[in-house]
Each structure stands twice: as C-alpha cells, then as structure tokens.
Amino acid sequence: MLGEAFCANLPGNASAVVSRPGMYDPVKVRTVAAEMLRAQPGLDYAFVANEQTAFAARKAFDAAGAKGVRTVTVNGTDEALAAPKDGRFTATVSNSAADTGEPAVETSSPCSARRRQTRPTRRGRLVTEDNTDTAPLYCPPED
C-alpha cells in the first residue's frame, strides 16, 4: 500500500520503472536493489519502504558504483535524519511513533468520533538536507 501510494502521487514527469518487494529484510533488499540496477542501469531514484532497508539498498547502490541513485524512505529515526545531511538519502518522511500512535488509538477506540473519518490525518513530514534539524524525533525522550 505504501509503494502504491508513492507511485500514485508521482508527478507527471516521473514514473515507476521497476517495483520489487524486499519484504523488509535488509539482506533481501540488497539483492533486490542490485537486480534493479542491472535491469534499469539509468535508475535515478529509489523509494524504499523503511529506513533499515533503505540503508541496505544504499549499500547495494554504492557497491555497484551507482552513488547517484537518490534514495527516499520513511520513518524518521535518528540515523535516517542524519542521512540527508551526509548524502546517503535524498529524503525521508518523518512519521514519529508519537504522531502515529495517538491517531491509531483514537481510530481504534469504539467511542472515538475520529473513527468515523474516512481518511486519516496526514502527519508525516518530508525531511531533506535543509530541514533535518527541525524534524520531529521518531521516539522523543520522555519529559
């Protein structure tokens, strides 16, 4: 579903040329990323469905000499928020556990008015090299 939503929202001048499941397994993702590069040697961007596997894909791209493949992912963990600054990722969508946990409880509660909403509120934020310092923490410290 995440990949489908990504593809459905691509701008008109972009298209998905290959999509392969990595099953959230870093070892499998490295293999898949290498195969994608062989099938599409001109690959420009890769959207990887979580940061742990995005780091694995990045290693595969770098090992294949494809350092120019721009990698985009989701979650907003501490390591991933550093990655746009050091060039490993182009961007990540920060969706902190605090921001996603609260609506999950509200939506699942039988008494919740929010449960009747047909579309959840979007809480993620695109994090790039320019705004990593203001991104919400994935697991903020307790007060």
JSON list of C-alpha atoms in Angstrom, two decimals:
[
{"chain": "A", "resi": 1, "resn": "MET", "atom": "CA", "xyz": [0.00, 0.00, 0.00]},
{"chain": "A", "resi": 2, "resn": "LEU", "atom": "CA", "xyz": [2.84, 2.41, 0.80]},
{"chain": "A", "resi": 3, "resn": "GLY", "atom": "CA", "xyz": [4.50, 1.80, -2.56]},
{"chain": "A", "resi": 4, "resn": "GLU", "atom": "CA", "xyz": [1.19, 2.11, -4.38]},
{"chain": "A", "resi": 5, "resn": "ALA", "atom": "CA", "xyz": [0.51, 5.46, -2.70]},
{"chain": "A", "resi": 6, "resn": "PHE", "atom": "CA", "xyz": [4.00, 6.63, -3.61]},
{"chain": "A", "resi": 7, "resn": "CYS", "atom": "CA", "xyz": [3.53, 5.70, -7.28]},
{"chain": "A", "resi": 8, "resn": "ALA", "atom": "CA", "xyz": [0.02, 7.20, -7.42]},
{"chain": "A", "resi": 9, "resn": "ASN", "atom": "CA", "xyz": [1.40, 10.56, -6.30]},
{"chain": "A", "resi": 10, "resn": "LEU", "atom": "CA", "xyz": [4.39, 10.82, -8.61]},
{"chain": "A", "resi": 11, "resn": "PRO", "atom": "CA", "xyz": [4.48, 14.00, -10.70]},
{"chain": "A", "resi": 12, "resn": "GLY", "atom": "CA", "xyz": [3.62, 13.75, -14.38]},
{"chain": "A", "resi": 13, "resn": "ASN", "atom": "CA", "xyz": [7.27, 13.79, -15.45]},
{"chain": "A", "resi": 14, "resn": "ALA", "atom": "CA", "xyz": [8.18, 10.75, -13.31]},
{"chain": "A", "resi": 15, "resn": "SER", "atom": "CA", "xyz": [7.22, 7.11, -13.48]},
{"chain": "A", "resi": 16, "resn": "ALA", "atom": "CA", "xyz": [7.98, 3.91, -11.64]},
{"chain": "A", "resi": 17, "resn": "VAL", "atom": "CA", "xyz": [10.12, 1.71, -13.89]},
{"chain": "A", "resi": 18, "resn": "VAL", "atom": "CA", "xyz": [10.53, -1.23, -11.55]},
{"chain": "A", "resi": 19, "resn": "SER", "atom": "CA", "xyz": [8.98, -2.36, -8.30]},
{"chain": "A", "resi": 20, "resn": "ARG", "atom": "CA", "xyz": [10.22, -5.34, -6.34]},
{"chain": "A", "resi": 21, "resn": "PRO", "atom": "CA", "xyz": [9.36, -6.48, -2.82]},
{"chain": "A", "resi": 22, "resn": "GLY", "atom": "CA", "xyz": [12.14, -6.62, -0.28]},
{"chain": "A", "resi": 23, "resn": "MET", "atom": "CA", "xyz": [9.91, -7.95, 2.47]},
{"chain": "A", "resi": 24, "resn": "TYR", "atom": "CA", "xyz": [11.52, -5.52, 4.96]},
{"chain": "A", "resi": 25, "resn": "ASP", "atom": "CA", "xyz": [14.57, -7.81, 5.03]},
{"chain": "A", "resi": 26, "resn": "PRO", "atom": "CA", "xyz": [17.87, -5.90, 4.59]},
{"chain": "A", "resi": 27, "resn": "VAL", "atom": "CA", "xyz": [19.65, -8.91, 3.06]},
{"chain": "A", "resi": 28, "resn": "LYS", "atom": "CA", "xyz": [16.87, -9.43, 0.51]},
{"chain": "A", "resi": 29, "resn": "VAL", "atom": "CA", "xyz": [16.72, -5.69, -0.20]},
{"chain": "A", "resi": 30, "resn": "ARG", "atom": "CA", "xyz": [20.43, -5.58, -1.05]},
{"chain": "A", "resi": 31, "resn": "THR", "atom": "CA", "xyz": [19.87, -8.38, -3.57]},
{"chain": "A", "resi": 32, "resn": "VAL", "atom": "CA", "xyz": [16.74, -6.71, -4.98]},
{"chain": "A", "resi": 33, "resn": "ALA", "atom": "CA", "xyz": [18.50, -3.34, -5.26]},
{"chain": "A", "resi": 34, "resn": "ALA", "atom": "CA", "xyz": [21.40, -4.89, -7.18]},
{"chain": "A", "resi": 35, "resn": "GLU", "atom": "CA", "xyz": [18.94, -6.66, -9.51]},
{"chain": "A", "resi": 36, "resn": "MET", "atom": "CA", "xyz": [17.04, -3.42, -10.06]},
{"chain": "A", "resi": 37, "resn": "LEU", "atom": "CA", "xyz": [20.25, -1.68, -11.12]},
{"chain": "A", "resi": 38, "resn": "ARG", "atom": "CA", "xyz": [21.06, -4.43, -13.59]},
{"chain": "A", "resi": 39, "resn": "ALA", "atom": "CA", "xyz": [17.53, -4.18, -15.06]},
{"chain": "A", "resi": 40, "resn": "GLN", "atom": "CA", "xyz": [17.50, -0.36, -15.01]},
{"chain": "A", "resi": 41, "resn": "PRO", "atom": "CA", "xyz": [21.09, 0.93, -15.21]},
{"chain": "A", "resi": 42, "resn": "GLY", "atom": "CA", "xyz": [19.82, 4.52, -15.54]},
{"chain": "A", "resi": 43, "resn": "LEU", "atom": "CA", "xyz": [17.86, 4.38, -12.28]},
{"chain": "A", "resi": 44, "resn": "ASP", "atom": "CA", "xyz": [17.63, 7.87, -10.76]},
{"chain": "A", "resi": 45, "resn": "TYR", "atom": "CA", "xyz": [15.57, 7.41, -7.61]},
{"chain": "A", "resi": 46, "resn": "ALA", "atom": "CA", "xyz": [14.62, 4.57, -5.30]},
{"chain": "A", "resi": 47, "resn": "PHE", "atom": "CA", "xyz": [11.76, 4.68, -2.84]},
{"chain": "A", "resi": 48, "resn": "VAL", "atom": "CA", "xyz": [12.36, 2.13, -0.08]},
{"chain": "A", "resi": 49, "resn": "ALA", "atom": "CA", "xyz": [9.54, 1.44, 2.37]},
{"chain": "A", "resi": 50, "resn": "ASN", "atom": "CA", "xyz": [11.53, 1.74, 5.61]},
{"chain": "A", "resi": 51, "resn": "GLU", "atom": "CA", "xyz": [14.82, 3.17, 6.71]},
{"chain": "A", "resi": 52, "resn": "GLN", "atom": "CA", "xyz": [16.52, -0.03, 7.82]},
{"chain": "A", "resi": 53, "resn": "THR", "atom": "CA", "xyz": [16.10, -1.50, 4.36]},
{"chain": "A", "resi": 54, "resn": "ALA", "atom": "CA", "xyz": [16.85, 1.83, 2.68]},
{"chain": "A", "resi": 55, "resn": "PHE", "atom": "CA", "xyz": [20.31, 1.73, 4.25]},
{"chain": "A", "resi": 56, "resn": "ALA", "atom": "CA", "xyz": [20.74, -1.78, 2.80]},
{"chain": "A", "resi": 57, "resn": "ALA", "atom": "CA", "xyz": [19.65, -0.57, -0.66]},
{"chain": "A", "resi": 58, "resn": "ARG", "atom": "CA", "xyz": [22.06, 2.37, -0.38]},
{"chain": "A", "resi": 59, "resn": "LYS", "atom": "CA", "xyz": [24.93, -0.06, 0.30]},
{"chain": "A", "resi": 60, "resn": "ALA", "atom": "CA", "xyz": [23.99, -2.08, -2.77]},
{"chain": "A", "resi": 61, "resn": "PHE", "atom": "CA", "xyz": [23.83, 1.04, -4.95]},
{"chain": "A", "resi": 62, "resn": "ASP", "atom": "CA", "xyz": [27.20, 2.24, -3.68]},
{"chain": "A", "resi": 63, "resn": "ALA", "atom": "CA", "xyz": [28.80, -1.19, -4.15]},
{"chain": "A", "resi": 64, "resn": "ALA", "atom": "CA", "xyz": [27.58, -1.20, -7.75]},
{"chain": "A", "resi": 65, "resn": "GLY", "atom": "CA", "xyz": [29.03, 2.26, -8.37]},
{"chain": "A", "resi": 66, "resn": "ALA", "atom": "CA", "xyz": [25.56, 3.84, -8.54]},
{"chain": "A", "resi": 67, "resn": "LYS", "atom": "CA", "xyz": [26.19, 6.53, -5.96]},
{"chain": "A", "resi": 68, "resn": "GLY", "atom": "CA", "xyz": [23.92, 8.89, -7.92]},
{"chain": "A", "resi": 69, "resn": "VAL", "atom": "CA", "xyz": [20.75, 6.90, -7.20]},
{"chain": "A", "resi": 70, "resn": "ARG", "atom": "CA", "xyz": [18.78, 9.17, -4.90]},
{"chain": "A", "resi": 71, "resn": "THR", "atom": "CA", "xyz": [17.12, 7.25, -2.08]},
{"chain": "A", "resi": 72, "resn": "VAL", "atom": "CA", "xyz": [13.86, 8.27, -0.41]},
{"chain": "A", "resi": 73, "resn": "THR", "atom": "CA", "xyz": [12.32, 6.42, 2.55]},
{"chain": "A", "resi": 74, "resn": "VAL", "atom": "CA", "xyz": [10.03, 6.80, 5.57]},
{"chain": "A", "resi": 75, "resn": "ASN", "atom": "CA", "xyz": [10.09, 6.79, 9.39]},
{"chain": "A", "resi": 76, "resn": "GLY", "atom": "CA", "xyz": [12.41, 9.50, 10.75]},
{"chain": "A", "resi": 77, "resn": "THR", "atom": "CA", "xyz": [14.71, 7.56, 13.06]},
{"chain": "A", "resi": 78, "resn": "ASP", "atom": "CA", "xyz": [17.80, 9.33, 14.38]},
{"chain": "A", "resi": 79, "resn": "GLU", "atom": "CA", "xyz": [20.15, 7.65, 11.87]},
{"chain": "A", "resi": 80, "resn": "ALA", "atom": "CA", "xyz": [17.84, 8.37, 8.96]},
{"chain": "A", "resi": 81, "resn": "LEU", "atom": "CA", "xyz": [17.52, 12.03, 9.92]},
{"chain": "A", "resi": 82, "resn": "ALA", "atom": "CA", "xyz": [21.32, 12.25, 9.64]},
{"chain": "A", "resi": 83, "resn": "ALA", "atom": "CA", "xyz": [21.35, 10.54, 6.23]},
{"chain": "A", "resi": 84, "resn": "PRO", "atom": "CA", "xyz": [20.15, 13.52, 4.11]},
{"chain": "A", "resi": 85, "resn": "LYS", "atom": "CA", "xyz": [22.93, 15.63, 5.61]},
{"chain": "A", "resi": 86, "resn": "ASP", "atom": "CA", "xyz": [25.68, 13.14, 4.78]},
{"chain": "A", "resi": 87, "resn": "GLY", "atom": "CA", "xyz": [24.24, 12.25, 1.37]},
{"chain": "A", "resi": 88, "resn": "ARG", "atom": "CA", "xyz": [23.08, 8.68, 1.98]},
{"chain": "A", "resi": 89, "resn": "PHE", "atom": "CA", "xyz": [19.40, 9.62, 1.48]},
{"chain": "A", "resi": 90, "resn": "THR", "atom": "CA", "xyz": [17.82, 12.38, -0.51]},
{"chain": "A", "resi": 91, "resn": "ALA", "atom": "CA", "xyz": [14.89, 12.47, 1.90]},
{"chain": "A", "resi": 92, "resn": "THR", "atom": "CA", "xyz": [12.89, 10.60, 4.48]},
{"chain": "A", "resi": 93, "resn": "VAL", "atom": "CA", "xyz": [9.32, 11.15, 5.56]},
{"chain": "A", "resi": 94, "resn": "SER", "atom": "CA", "xyz": [9.35, 11.62, 9.30]},
{"chain": "A", "resi": 95, "resn": "ASN", "atom": "CA", "xyz": [6.35, 10.00, 10.93]},
{"chain": "A", "resi": 96, "resn": "SER", "atom": "CA", "xyz": [7.23, 9.78, 14.59]},
{"chain": "A", "resi": 97, "resn": "ALA", "atom": "CA", "xyz": [5.86, 6.98, 16.71]},
{"chain": "A", "resi": 98, "resn": "ALA", "atom": "CA", "xyz": [4.17, 9.58, 18.90]},
{"chain": "A", "resi": 99, "resn": "ASP", "atom": "CA", "xyz": [2.44, 11.15, 15.90]},
{"chain": "A", "resi": 100, "resn": "THR", "atom": "CA", "xyz": [1.21, 7.84, 14.52]},
{"chain": "A", "resi": 101, "resn": "GLY", "atom": "CA", "xyz": [0.41, 6.11, 17.83]},
{"chain": "A", "resi": 102, "resn": "GLU", "atom": "CA", "xyz": [-2.10, 8.67, 19.05]},
{"chain": "A", "resi": 103, "resn": "PRO", "atom": "CA", "xyz": [-4.37, 8.54, 15.98]},
{"chain": "A", "resi": 104, "resn": "ALA", "atom": "CA", "xyz": [-4.09, 4.75, 15.94]},
{"chain": "A", "resi": 105, "resn": "VAL", "atom": "CA", "xyz": [-5.55, 4.60, 19.44]},
{"chain": "A", "resi": 106, "resn": "GLU", "atom": "CA", "xyz": [-8.17, 7.22, 18.63]},
{"chain": "A", "resi": 107, "resn": "THR", "atom": "CA", "xyz": [-9.19, 5.44, 15.45]},
{"chain": "A", "resi": 108, "resn": "SER", "atom": "CA", "xyz": [-9.42, 2.03, 17.10]},
{"chain": "A", "resi": 109, "resn": "SER", "atom": "CA", "xyz": [-11.46, 3.23, 20.08]},
{"chain": "A", "resi": 110, "resn": "PRO", "atom": "CA", "xyz": [-15.16, 2.30, 19.70]},
{"chain": "A", "resi": 111, "resn": "CYS", "atom": "CA", "xyz": [-16.19, 5.65, 21.20]},
{"chain": "A", "resi": 112, "resn": "SER", "atom": "CA", "xyz": [-13.99, 7.78, 19.01]},
{"chain": "A", "resi": 113, "resn": "ALA", "atom": "CA", "xyz": [-15.58, 10.31, 16.67]},
{"chain": "A", "resi": 114, "resn": "ARG", "atom": "CA", "xyz": [-12.38, 10.17, 14.63]},
{"chain": "A", "resi": 115, "resn": "ARG", "atom": "CA", "xyz": [-13.09, 6.51, 13.89]},
{"chain": "A", "resi": 116, "resn": "ARG", "atom": "CA", "xyz": [-15.88, 7.65, 11.60]},
{"chain": "A", "resi": 117, "resn": "GLN", "atom": "CA", "xyz": [-13.49, 9.66, 9.45]},
{"chain": "A", "resi": 118, "resn": "THR", "atom": "CA", "xyz": [-12.93, 8.17, 6.03]},
{"chain": "A", "resi": 119, "resn": "ARG", "atom": "CA", "xyz": [-9.37, 9.42, 5.65]},
{"chain": "A", "resi": 120, "resn": "PRO", "atom": "CA", "xyz": [-6.72, 9.64, 8.38]},
{"chain": "A", "resi": 121, "resn": "THR", "atom": "CA", "xyz": [-4.94, 12.91, 9.01]},
{"chain": "A", "resi": 122, "resn": "ARG", "atom": "CA", "xyz": [-1.53, 13.11, 7.38]},
{"chain": "A", "resi": 123, "resn": "ARG", "atom": "CA", "xyz": [1.12, 13.66, 9.99]},
{"chain": "A", "resi": 124, "resn": "GLY", "atom": "CA", "xyz": [4.37, 12.82, 8.21]},
{"chain": "A", "resi": 125, "resn": "ARG", "atom": "CA", "xyz": [6.82, 15.50, 7.16]},
{"chain": "A", "resi": 126, "resn": "LEU", "atom": "CA", "xyz": [9.30, 15.37, 4.30]},
{"chain": "A", "resi": 127, "resn": "VAL", "atom": "CA", "xyz": [12.81, 15.73, 5.69]},
{"chain": "A", "resi": 128, "resn": "THR", "atom": "CA", "xyz": [15.66, 16.79, 3.43]},
{"chain": "A", "resi": 129, "resn": "GLU", "atom": "CA", "xyz": [19.18, 18.09, 3.99]},
{"chain": "A", "resi": 130, "resn": "ASP", "atom": "CA", "xyz": [17.71, 21.58, 4.52]},
{"chain": "A", "resi": 131, "resn": "ASN", "atom": "CA", "xyz": [15.34, 20.80, 7.40]},
{"chain": "A", "resi": 132, "resn": "THR", "atom": "CA", "xyz": [16.72, 17.81, 9.33]},
{"chain": "A", "resi": 133, "resn": "ASP", "atom": "CA", "xyz": [17.29, 19.96, 12.41]},
{"chain": "A", "resi": 134, "resn": "THR", "atom": "CA", "xyz": [13.56, 20.67, 12.74]},
{"chain": "A", "resi": 135, "resn": "ALA", "atom": "CA", "xyz": [12.23, 17.16, 12.10]},
{"chain": "A", "resi": 136, "resn": "PRO", "atom": "CA", "xyz": [10.20, 15.51, 14.87]},
{"chain": "A", "resi": 137, "resn": "LEU", "atom": "CA", "xyz": [12.08, 12.73, 16.64]},
{"chain": "A", "resi": 138, "resn": "TYR", "atom": "CA", "xyz": [10.85, 9.21, 15.93]},
{"chain": "A", "resi": 139, "resn": "CYS", "atom": "CA", "xyz": [10.99, 8.31, 19.64]},
{"chain": "A", "resi": 140, "resn": "PRO", "atom": "CA", "xyz": [11.15, 11.59, 21.55]},
{"chain": "A", "resi": 141, "resn": "PRO", "atom": "CA", "xyz": [12.58, 11.47, 25.08]},
{"chain": "A", "resi": 142, "resn": "GLU", "atom": "CA", "xyz": [10.06, 11.35, 27.89]},
{"chain": "A", "resi": 143, "resn": "ASP", "atom": "CA", "xyz": [9.62, 14.54, 29.89]}
]
